Tab-separated table of C-alpha atoms and ligand atoms in Angstrom:
chain	number	residue	atom	x	y	z
P	135	MET	CA	106.778	83.473	135.129
P	136	SER	CA	104.929	85.227	137.853
P	137	ILE	CA	105.183	84.953	141.572
P	138	THR	CA	104.050	87.851	143.722
P	139	VAL	CA	105.719	87.727	147.117
P	140	LEU	CA	104.116	89.227	150.197
P	141	LEU	CA	106.512	89.690	153.115
P	142	GLY	CA	105.947	91.078	156.579
P	143	ALA	CA	108.208	94.120	156.579
P	144	GLN	CA	108.286	94.690	160.358
P	145	TRP	CA	108.011	92.377	163.394
P	146	GLY	CA	105.072	90.330	162.145
P	147	ASP	CA	101.360	91.087	162.567
P	148	GLU	CA	101.434	93.677	159.791
P	149	GLY	CA	98.034	92.577	158.495
P	150	LYS	CA	99.440	90.125	155.954
P	151	GLY	CA	96.291	87.994	156.147
P	152	ARG	CA	93.957	90.599	154.749
P	153	ILE	CA	96.447	91.804	152.142
P	154	ALA	CA	97.048	88.187	151.089
P	155	ASP	CA	93.285	87.651	150.979
P	156	ALA	CA	92.952	90.679	148.671
P	157	LEU	CA	95.861	89.606	146.451
P	158	ALA	CA	94.484	86.052	146.390
P	159	SER	CA	91.516	87.270	144.376
P	160	GLU	CA	93.979	87.615	141.488
P	161	ALA	CA	95.979	84.458	142.180
P	162	ASP	CA	95.591	80.847	141.073
P	163	ILE	CA	97.758	79.566	143.911
P	164	VAL	CA	98.646	80.898	147.370
P	165	ALA	CA	101.692	79.272	148.973
P	166	ARG	CA	103.129	79.534	152.471
P	167	PHE	CA	106.909	79.147	152.532
P	168	ASN	CA	107.982	79.656	156.154
P	169	GLY	CA	106.934	79.450	159.775
P	170	GLY	CA	104.071	77.367	161.105
P	171	PRO	CA	101.341	77.735	163.725
P	172	ASN	CA	103.204	80.706	165.254
P	173	ALA	CA	101.583	82.780	162.496
P	174	GLY	CA	98.127	84.257	162.916
P	175	HIS	CA	96.648	85.660	159.731
P	176	SER	CA	93.253	87.224	160.286
P	177	ILE	CA	90.775	87.409	157.463
P	178	ASN	CA	87.379	89.015	157.538
P	179	VAL	CA	84.773	86.794	155.901
P	180	GLY	CA	81.129	87.736	155.980
P	181	GLY	CA	81.574	90.046	158.955
P	182	LYS	CA	83.396	87.364	160.948
P	183	THR	CA	87.136	87.267	161.629
P	184	VAL	CA	88.810	83.937	160.906
P	185	LYS	CA	92.343	83.367	162.130
P	186	LEU	CA	94.487	81.186	159.927
P	187	HIS	CA	97.702	79.755	161.335
P	188	GLN	CA	99.003	77.230	158.839
P	189	VAL	CA	96.589	77.191	155.931
P	190	PRO	CA	97.328	79.860	153.285
P	191	SER	CA	95.032	82.868	152.986
P	192	GLY	CA	93.720	81.808	149.568
P	193	VAL	CA	91.422	79.242	151.141
P	194	PHE	CA	88.483	81.656	151.184
P	195	ARG	CA	88.761	82.319	147.441
P	196	LEU	CA	86.883	79.867	145.270
P	197	GLY	CA	89.096	78.120	142.726
P	198	CYS	CA	92.290	79.150	144.478
P	199	GLN	CA	94.805	76.384	145.135
P	200	ASN	CA	96.675	76.526	148.470
P	201	ILE	CA	100.104	75.149	149.193
P	202	ILE	CA	101.978	74.556	152.427
P	203	GLY	CA	105.574	74.508	151.274
P	204	ASN	CA	108.611	72.541	152.425
P	205	GLY	CA	109.894	75.524	154.414
P	206	VAL	CA	106.958	75.319	156.810
P	207	VAL	CA	106.896	73.337	160.069
P	208	LEU	CA	103.527	71.687	160.453
P	209	ASN	CA	101.509	70.840	163.547
P	210	PRO	CA	99.148	68.112	162.274
P	211	ALA	CA	96.644	68.400	165.140
P	212	LYS	CA	96.383	72.165	164.662
P	213	LEU	CA	96.009	71.636	160.932
P	214	LEU	CA	93.034	69.314	161.355
P	215	GLU	CA	91.469	71.805	163.775
P	216	GLU	CA	92.015	74.605	161.303
P	217	ILE	CA	90.472	72.630	158.440
P	218	GLU	CA	87.380	72.147	160.584
P	219	GLN	CA	87.252	75.855	161.411
P	220	ILE	CA	87.485	76.733	157.735
P	221	ASN	CA	84.591	74.401	156.949
P	222	GLU	CA	82.545	76.039	159.705
P	223	ALA	CA	83.275	79.446	158.193
P	224	GLY	CA	81.678	78.265	154.955
P	225	ALA	CA	84.784	77.497	152.887
P	226	GLN	CA	86.572	74.227	152.338
P	227	ALA	CA	90.085	72.881	152.684
P	228	THR	CA	90.252	69.536	150.906
P	229	PRO	CA	93.012	67.617	149.096
P	230	GLU	CA	91.640	69.368	145.988
P	231	ASN	CA	92.529	72.900	147.064
P	232	LEU	CA	95.136	72.305	149.765
P	233	ARG	CA	98.447	70.549	149.089
P	234	ILE	CA	101.108	69.955	151.720
P	235	SER	CA	104.759	69.460	150.883
P	236	GLU	CA	106.149	66.018	151.628
P	237	ASN	CA	109.279	67.784	152.813
P	238	ALA	CA	107.634	70.036	155.380
P	239	HIS	CA	108.797	69.094	158.872
P	240	ILE	CA	106.443	67.929	161.580
P	241	ILE	CA	106.096	69.648	164.950
P	242	LEU	CA	105.945	67.091	167.758
P	243	GLN	CA	104.311	67.429	171.182
P	244	GLY	CA	107.852	67.153	172.525
P	245	HIS	CA	108.957	70.245	170.577
P	246	ILE	CA	106.163	72.216	172.201
P	247	ALA	CA	107.130	70.891	175.638
P	248	LEU	CA	110.767	71.908	175.052
P	249	ASP	CA	109.680	75.364	173.847
P	250	LYS	CA	107.504	75.839	176.943
P	251	ALA	CA	110.273	74.639	179.262
P	252	LYS	CA	112.794	77.021	177.680
P	253	GLU	CA	110.389	79.939	177.963
P	254	LYS	CA	110.242	79.357	181.716
P	255	THR	CA	113.989	79.977	181.985
P	256	GLN	CA	116.104	83.128	181.708
P	257	GLY	CA	116.776	82.172	178.082
P	258	GLY	CA	113.141	82.671	177.074
P	259	ILE	CA	112.575	85.238	174.324
P	260	GLY	CA	108.782	85.343	174.400
P	261	THR	CA	108.030	82.735	171.756
P	262	THR	CA	104.522	81.669	170.808
P	263	GLN	CA	105.299	78.339	172.554
P	264	THR	CA	104.200	76.368	169.530
P	265	GLY	CA	107.426	74.372	169.212
P	266	ILE	CA	108.782	76.288	166.215
P	267	GLY	CA	112.423	76.633	167.270
P	268	PHE	CA	112.764	72.998	168.307
P	269	ALA	CA	111.119	71.632	165.158
P	270	TYR	CA	113.488	73.688	162.975
P	271	ALA	CA	116.399	72.635	165.215
P	272	ASP	CA	115.567	68.971	164.551
P	273	LYS	CA	115.452	69.748	160.829
P	274	ALA	CA	118.876	71.405	160.924
P	275	TYR	CA	120.205	68.640	163.152
P	276	ARG	CA	118.952	66.100	160.583
P	277	VAL	CA	116.724	64.213	162.995
P	278	GLY	CA	113.468	65.836	161.898
P	279	ILE	CA	110.416	63.935	160.699
P	280	ARG	CA	109.021	65.003	157.359
P	281	ALA	CA	105.366	65.069	156.361
P	282	GLY	CA	105.933	62.579	153.528
P	283	MET	CA	106.373	59.792	156.044
P	284	MET	CA	102.670	60.093	156.904
P	285	ARG	CA	101.955	57.957	153.824
P	286	ASP	CA	103.079	55.034	155.970
P	287	ALA	CA	101.081	55.787	159.109
P	288	GLU	CA	102.543	52.957	161.203
P	289	LYS	CA	106.127	53.840	160.378
P	290	PHE	CA	105.374	57.517	160.986
P	291	GLY	CA	103.797	56.823	164.380
P	292	ASP	CA	106.707	54.613	165.371
P	293	THR	CA	109.261	57.264	164.350
P	294	VAL	CA	107.344	59.897	166.297
P	295	TYR	CA	107.299	57.569	169.310
P	296	LYS	CA	111.070	57.009	169.152
P	297	ARG	CA	111.937	60.670	168.697
P	298	THR	CA	109.599	61.527	171.574
P	299	LEU	CA	111.518	59.172	173.856
P	300	GLU	CA	114.729	61.052	172.981
P	301	ILE	CA	113.048	64.382	173.618
P	302	ASN	CA	111.748	63.058	176.929
P	303	ALA	CA	115.350	62.457	177.996
P	304	GLN	CA	116.069	66.136	177.283
P	305	LEU	CA	112.964	67.196	179.204
P	306	ALA	CA	113.914	64.978	182.131
P	307	ALA	CA	117.379	66.545	182.253
P	308	GLN	CA	115.657	69.908	182.687
P	309	ASN	CA	113.193	68.626	185.286
P	310	ALA	CA	110.424	69.502	182.870
P	311	GLU	CA	107.251	67.498	182.449
P	312	GLN	CA	107.635	64.721	179.885
P	313	VAL	CA	105.334	63.774	177.037
P	314	ASP	CA	103.395	60.498	176.906
P	315	ALA	CA	105.371	58.916	174.057
P	316	GLU	CA	103.052	56.003	173.427
P	317	MET	CA	99.949	58.149	173.310
P	318	THR	CA	101.710	60.677	171.052
P	319	GLY	CA	102.758	57.884	168.708
P	320	ALA	CA	99.170	56.601	168.553
P	321	ILE	CA	97.672	60.055	167.962
P	322	TYR	CA	100.176	60.889	165.241
P	323	THR	CA	99.495	57.535	163.550
P	324	ALA	CA	95.785	58.325	163.427
P	325	MET	CA	96.387	61.842	162.123
P	326	ALA	CA	98.716	60.560	159.407
P	327	THR	CA	95.877	58.687	157.741
P	328	GLN	CA	93.792	61.862	157.674
P	329	ILE	CA	96.559	64.083	156.339
P	330	ALA	CA	98.198	61.724	153.816
P	331	PRO	CA	95.745	62.600	150.987
P	332	TYR	CA	96.946	66.226	151.134
P	333	LEU	CA	100.636	65.372	150.558
P	334	ALA	CA	102.360	66.259	147.320
P	335	ASP	CA	105.629	67.327	145.712
P	336	THR	CA	104.670	70.973	145.953
P	337	SER	CA	107.830	72.286	144.296
P	338	ALA	CA	106.915	70.266	141.188
P	339	ILE	CA	103.319	71.572	141.337
P	340	LEU	CA	104.529	75.161	141.548
P	341	ARG	CA	107.105	74.817	138.771
P	342	ASP	CA	104.509	73.211	136.531
P	343	ALA	CA	102.031	75.990	137.327
P	344	LEU	CA	104.669	78.584	136.395
P	345	LYS	CA	105.181	76.882	133.041
P	346	ARG	CA	101.463	77.110	132.415
P	347	GLY	CA	101.418	80.818	133.200
P	348	LYS	CA	99.549	80.548	136.499
P	349	ARG	CA	99.715	83.395	139.005
P	350	ILE	CA	101.194	82.490	142.356
P	351	LEU	CA	101.143	84.422	145.601
P	352	ALA	CA	103.899	83.518	148.081
P	353	GLU	CA	102.490	84.439	151.491
P	354	GLY	CA	105.125	85.165	154.103
P	355	ALA	CA	104.663	84.584	157.811
P	356	GLN	CA	106.296	86.607	160.601
P	357	GLY	CA	108.336	89.557	159.371
P	358	VAL	CA	111.719	90.632	158.094
P	359	LEU	CA	112.861	91.731	161.569
P	360	LEU	CA	112.035	88.273	162.960
P	361	ASP	CA	114.077	86.489	160.268
P	362	ILE	CA	116.564	83.952	161.647
P	363	ASP	CA	119.447	85.604	159.739
P	364	HIS	CA	118.468	89.217	159.150
P	365	GLY	CA	116.253	89.857	162.157
P	366	THR	CA	117.150	91.043	165.644
P	367	TYR	CA	118.876	87.787	166.645
P	368	PRO	CA	118.417	86.054	169.076
P	369	PHE	CA	114.989	87.684	169.434
P	370	VAL	CA	113.744	86.150	166.207
P	371	THR	CA	111.801	83.184	164.927
P	372	SER	CA	113.612	80.161	163.466
P	373	SER	CA	112.759	80.451	159.780
P	374	SER	CA	113.590	82.664	156.808
P	375	ALA	CA	110.950	85.362	156.664
P	376	THR	CA	112.984	87.282	154.086
P	377	ILE	CA	112.986	86.930	150.301
P	378	GLY	CA	115.428	83.999	150.200
P	379	GLY	CA	112.920	81.949	152.160
P	380	VAL	CA	110.620	81.962	149.132
P	381	MET	CA	113.114	80.053	146.983
P	382	THR	CA	114.232	77.588	149.661
P	383	GLY	CA	110.806	77.243	151.269
P	384	LEU	CA	108.940	76.533	148.032
P	385	GLY	CA	111.539	75.238	145.594
P	386	VAL	CA	111.031	77.826	142.853
P	387	PRO	CA	113.619	79.728	140.790
P	388	PRO	CA	114.379	83.398	141.589
P	389	GLN	CA	113.542	84.486	138.015
P	390	SER	CA	109.943	83.468	138.617
P	391	ILE	CA	109.481	86.297	141.126
P	392	SER	CA	108.010	89.324	139.416
P	393	ARG	CA	106.828	91.420	142.321
P	394	VAL	CA	107.968	91.820	145.927
P	395	MET	CA	105.448	93.428	148.182
P	396	GLY	CA	105.961	94.265	151.841
P	397	ALA	CA	103.210	94.675	154.393
P	398	ALA	CA	103.758	97.304	157.070
P	399	LYS	CA	101.568	98.814	159.728
P	400	ALA	CA	101.231	102.613	159.784
P	401	PHE	CA	102.939	102.375	163.190
P	402	SER	CA	105.040	99.637	164.865
P	403	THR	CA	104.157	96.611	166.955
P	404	ARG	CA	106.132	93.727	168.356
P	405	VAL	CA	105.281	90.689	170.537
P	406	GLY	CA	107.944	88.973	172.548
P	407	LYS	CA	111.278	90.285	173.761
P	408	GLY	CA	113.946	92.123	171.815
P	409	PRO	CA	114.925	95.644	170.835
P	410	MET	CA	112.264	98.015	169.525
P	411	PRO	CA	113.682	101.532	169.260
P	412	THR	CA	110.404	103.417	168.748
P	413	GLU	CA	108.493	101.638	171.542
P	414	LEU	CA	106.010	103.772	173.476
P	415	ASP	CA	104.434	103.429	176.862
P	416	GLY	CA	101.844	105.474	178.654
P	417	GLU	CA	98.756	106.946	177.115
P	418	MET	CA	99.852	106.900	173.480
P	419	ALA	CA	100.659	103.176	173.782
P	420	LEU	CA	97.171	102.468	175.121
P	421	ARG	CA	95.733	104.581	172.346
P	422	LEU	CA	97.538	102.617	169.611
P	423	ARG	CA	96.999	99.197	171.205
P	424	GLY	CA	93.279	99.474	171.864
P	425	THR	CA	91.482	97.808	174.739
P	426	GLY	CA	91.197	94.360	173.246
P	427	ALA	CA	87.464	94.758	172.708
P	428	ASN	CA	87.897	94.547	168.921
P	429	PRO	CA	89.510	91.674	167.029
P	430	TRP	CA	91.859	94.149	165.332
P	431	ASP	CA	93.188	95.611	168.612
P	432	GLU	CA	96.862	94.919	169.263
P	433	TYR	CA	96.719	91.593	171.086
P	434	GLY	CA	98.510	88.533	169.668
P	435	SER	CA	96.233	86.458	167.435
P	436	THR	CA	98.060	83.246	168.370
P	437	THR	CA	98.742	83.909	172.050
P	438	GLY	CA	96.487	86.813	173.070
P	439	ARG	CA	99.466	88.716	174.500
P	440	PRO	CA	99.229	92.530	174.411
P	441	ARG	CA	101.561	93.753	171.682
P	442	ARG	CA	104.247	96.333	172.296
P	443	VAL	CA	103.489	99.407	170.201
P	444	GLY	CA	105.441	102.379	168.908
P	445	TRP	CA	105.827	105.021	166.225
P	446	LEU	CA	106.589	104.063	162.657
P	447	ASP	CA	110.253	103.131	162.346
P	448	ALA	CA	111.441	104.224	158.910
P	449	VAL	CA	114.980	103.044	159.671
P	450	ALA	CA	113.826	99.462	160.207
P	451	LEU	CA	111.434	99.646	157.263
P	452	ARG	CA	114.103	101.121	154.989
P	453	THR	CA	116.381	98.188	155.851
P	454	ALA	CA	113.581	95.709	155.201
P	455	VAL	CA	112.946	97.288	151.800
P	456	ALA	CA	116.637	97.207	150.896
P	457	VAL	CA	117.380	93.644	152.047
P	458	ASN	CA	114.413	92.120	150.208
P	459	GLY	CA	114.125	94.245	147.111
P	460	ILE	CA	110.652	95.347	148.165
P	461	THR	CA	109.253	97.640	145.499
P	462	GLU	CA	105.763	98.102	146.848
P	463	LEU	CA	104.345	98.422	150.315
P	464	ALA	CA	100.885	97.774	151.665
P	465	LEU	CA	100.335	100.118	154.597
P	466	THR	CA	97.759	98.814	157.062
P	467	LYS	CA	95.709	100.335	159.879
P	468	LEU	CA	96.027	103.944	158.747
P	469	ASP	CA	92.636	104.616	160.389
P	470	ILE	CA	94.085	103.915	163.834
P	471	LEU	CA	96.165	107.113	163.559
P	472	THR	CA	93.107	109.314	162.984
P	473	GLY	CA	92.775	111.887	165.768
P	474	ILE	CA	96.397	111.905	166.903
P	475	ASP	CA	97.665	115.527	166.871
P	476	THR	CA	101.282	114.915	166.026
P	477	LEU	CA	102.722	111.776	164.474
P	478	ASN	CA	106.355	110.797	164.869
P	479	ILE	CA	108.426	108.875	162.345
P	480	ALA	CA	111.897	107.616	163.216
P	481	THR	CA	114.130	108.667	160.319
P	482	ARG	CA	117.580	107.817	161.733
P	483	TYR	CA	119.125	106.290	164.851
P	484	GLN	CA	121.741	107.825	167.103
P	485	VAL	CA	124.209	105.458	168.774
P	486	ASP	CA	127.687	105.804	170.257
P	487	GLY	CA	128.064	109.266	168.719
P	488	ARG	CA	127.141	107.978	165.250
P	489	SER	CA	124.031	108.469	163.196
P	490	LEU	CA	122.645	105.409	161.340
P	491	ASP	CA	120.173	105.315	158.477
P	492	GLU	CA	119.847	101.513	158.466
P	493	LEU	CA	119.341	98.934	161.181
P	494	PRO	CA	122.622	97.851	162.806
P	495	SER	CA	123.153	94.105	162.330
P	496	ASP	CA	123.989	93.604	166.021
P	497	SER	CA	120.957	93.495	168.348
P	498	GLU	CA	123.016	94.786	171.260
P	499	VAL	CA	123.859	97.901	169.289
P	500	LEU	CA	120.215	98.230	168.284
P	501	GLU	CA	119.238	98.035	171.953
P	502	ARG	CA	121.277	101.199	172.587
P	503	CYS	CA	119.977	103.135	169.567
P	504	THR	CA	117.920	106.264	170.139
P	505	PRO	CA	115.559	107.140	167.312
P	506	ILE	CA	115.676	110.588	165.768
P	507	TYR	CA	112.117	111.636	165.086
P	508	GLU	CA	110.534	113.773	162.467
P	509	GLN	CA	107.163	115.183	163.437
P	510	MET	CA	104.185	115.359	161.158
P	511	ALA	CA	100.798	116.924	161.666
P	512	GLY	CA	98.004	114.387	162.097
P	513	TRP	CA	94.418	114.488	160.807
P	514	THR	CA	91.010	114.322	162.462
P	515	GLU	CA	88.826	113.359	159.500
P	516	ASP	CA	87.548	109.768	159.398
P	517	VAL	CA	89.408	107.876	156.685
P	518	GLN	CA	87.389	104.650	156.832
P	519	ASN	CA	85.196	105.537	153.858
P	520	CYS	CA	88.024	106.729	151.625
P	521	ARG	CA	88.474	104.516	148.578
P	522	SER	CA	91.050	106.552	146.668
P	523	PHE	CA	94.276	108.254	147.671
P	524	THR	CA	92.958	111.709	146.828
P	525	GLU	CA	89.976	111.251	149.157
P	526	LEU	CA	92.349	110.956	152.121
P	527	PRO	CA	92.870	114.088	154.267
P	528	ALA	CA	95.846	116.140	153.079
P	529	ASN	CA	97.880	115.327	156.197
P	530	ALA	CA	97.297	111.595	155.737
P	531	GLN	CA	98.506	111.927	152.135
P	532	ASN	CA	101.581	113.780	153.397
P	533	TYR	CA	102.277	111.073	155.965
P	534	ILE	CA	102.136	108.365	153.286
P	535	ARG	CA	104.252	110.310	150.781
P	536	ARG	CA	106.829	111.029	153.449
P	537	ILE	CA	107.135	107.305	154.297
P	538	GLU	CA	107.593	106.506	150.602
P	539	THR	CA	110.469	108.963	150.369
P	540	LEU	CA	112.060	107.806	153.613
P	541	VAL	CA	111.979	104.062	152.909
P	542	LYS	CA	112.326	104.225	149.115
P	543	ALA	CA	109.295	102.184	148.116
P	544	ARG	CA	105.901	103.048	146.722
P	545	ILE	CA	102.863	102.510	148.921
P	546	THR	CA	100.344	100.946	146.572
P	547	VAL	CA	97.791	99.563	149.021
P	548	ILE	CA	96.414	101.339	152.095
P	549	SER	CA	94.000	99.746	154.528
P	550	VAL	CA	91.647	102.224	156.186
P	551	GLY	CA	89.421	99.929	158.238
P	552	PRO	CA	88.911	96.339	159.321
P	553	GLU	CA	86.460	95.328	156.586
P	554	ARG	CA	87.553	93.546	153.432
P	555	GLU	CA	86.556	96.482	151.210
P	556	GLN	CA	88.066	99.223	153.418
P	557	MET	CA	91.138	99.388	151.264
P	558	ILE	CA	92.664	101.851	148.821
P	559	VAL	CA	94.524	100.475	145.832
P	560	ARG	CA	96.604	103.062	144.035
K	172	IMO	P1	102.549	86.484	161.867
K	172	IMO	O1	102.708	85.591	160.668
K	172	IMO	C1	104.300	88.360	165.351
K	172	IMO	C2	107.520	86.169	167.418
K	172	IMO	C3	107.244	85.703	168.825
K	172	IMO	C4	108.643	85.772	169.413
K	172	IMO	C5	109.500	85.289	168.243
K	172	IMO	C6	109.842	83.821	168.286
K	172	IMO	O2	101.187	86.479	162.450
K	172	IMO	O3	103.030	87.864	161.554
K	172	IMO	P2	108.451	81.623	167.769
K	172	IMO	O4	107.187	81.095	168.397
K	172	IMO	O5	108.338	81.870	166.316
K	172	IMO	O6	109.635	80.785	168.114
K	172	IMO	O7	108.685	83.045	168.496
K	172	IMO	O8	108.763	85.582	167.078
K	172	IMO	N1	106.528	85.743	166.402
K	172	IMO	C7	105.603	86.546	165.849
K	172	IMO	N2	105.277	87.834	166.102
K	172	IMO	N3	103.656	87.717	164.363
K	172	IMO	C8	103.989	86.442	164.060
K	172	IMO	O9	103.483	85.812	162.993
K	172	IMO	C9	104.963	85.779	164.852
K	172	IMO	N4	105.500	84.546	164.859
K	172	IMO	C10	106.453	84.543	165.793
K	172	IMO	O10	106.354	86.578	169.484
K	172	IMO	O11	109.003	87.092	169.684
K	173	MG	MG1	100.286	87.410	163.881
């Protein structure tokens, strides 16, 4: 029984794509269990960066099966676009190597319109405006449309049409622009025929694969701190980005999980609103963010928004490790810290006269927390060509060891540059 889980251990954008791509080389199946087109997983193939949103990161590995699980919300138009992009990049996503759960819920144009309308109001939280929250709301409200219905394209299109009319009533009540229901119905009907061959009972596929000793990688989207239950609510996404999401989002037993890996950046970033105790502004923020000239600079891969940046938050990371049973961390973008004189790590928070060593569960309390920093000496040596831990400058080794002690997890993978091979595996 062997599922390796890869979770984002911060606020998303931890570099899960490239870690998943590396882990996929040892996997038979890569499965996405949560989120949807809000995710942006960048993979470097042949010197070019490809951004995956819904298709799992195993698609660039020959012989690797990819699964979009029931916990995902799927935008069919974006999926077809993505499949085309993958083909252009020299790989293939066909019904042979990509299976989509019949129970995944469909994102409608109306969900996107509702998301956009809400973001224009005071209640906006800085979503990716891809309809995520409203698609999951329909699922929870038991009026969602599941992918399996695409097998009957006419019925699917008609259901989409009817639900769109209901959504239009909501949009009208908000004076927001409505969606062309008839056109949407027609477009979704046409897409159903194209997507139907990909549909499958993916839980059954995964359970069968486990019986046959296959190696599965469960690829998380977003991050622990954006989880609907354990994140900084209400500044979160609408799915389970934590460990429980693997079981519900794929339909696999907990005993099948043999390894829980977290991906974390060597510093912190966040897009959208919500508390971020170690946030920086000024020169150091510009330094960490980059100018946007490189694809790995800190600008949203789904929305292009500049990301908020800050020092590494060991309090948040320690909580992420503890909540999910993370035993190993992949630390990404270590090279970005090269040349910074003094590095800060938040080791505890101070709030209301108390000192906390884990994230408070209330976002309003978190908003008032002041981080207590520990300072560490930086390094000036280029780390991009290091391929083993001992080749790293002594201060970089100290930084990594200190994080391990603070968050109580081993750092087994370290990325030291944007290229596929610029990675240290310990
Ligand atoms: P990956 O998988 C970073 C954030 C949004 C917003 C909040 C809710 O690339 O790490 P949503 O559109 O999901 O309703 O937005 O969650 N968010 C992400 N931030 N990386 C992501 O995905 C994200 N997906 C959603 O910015 O704050
Ligand atoms: Mg992203």
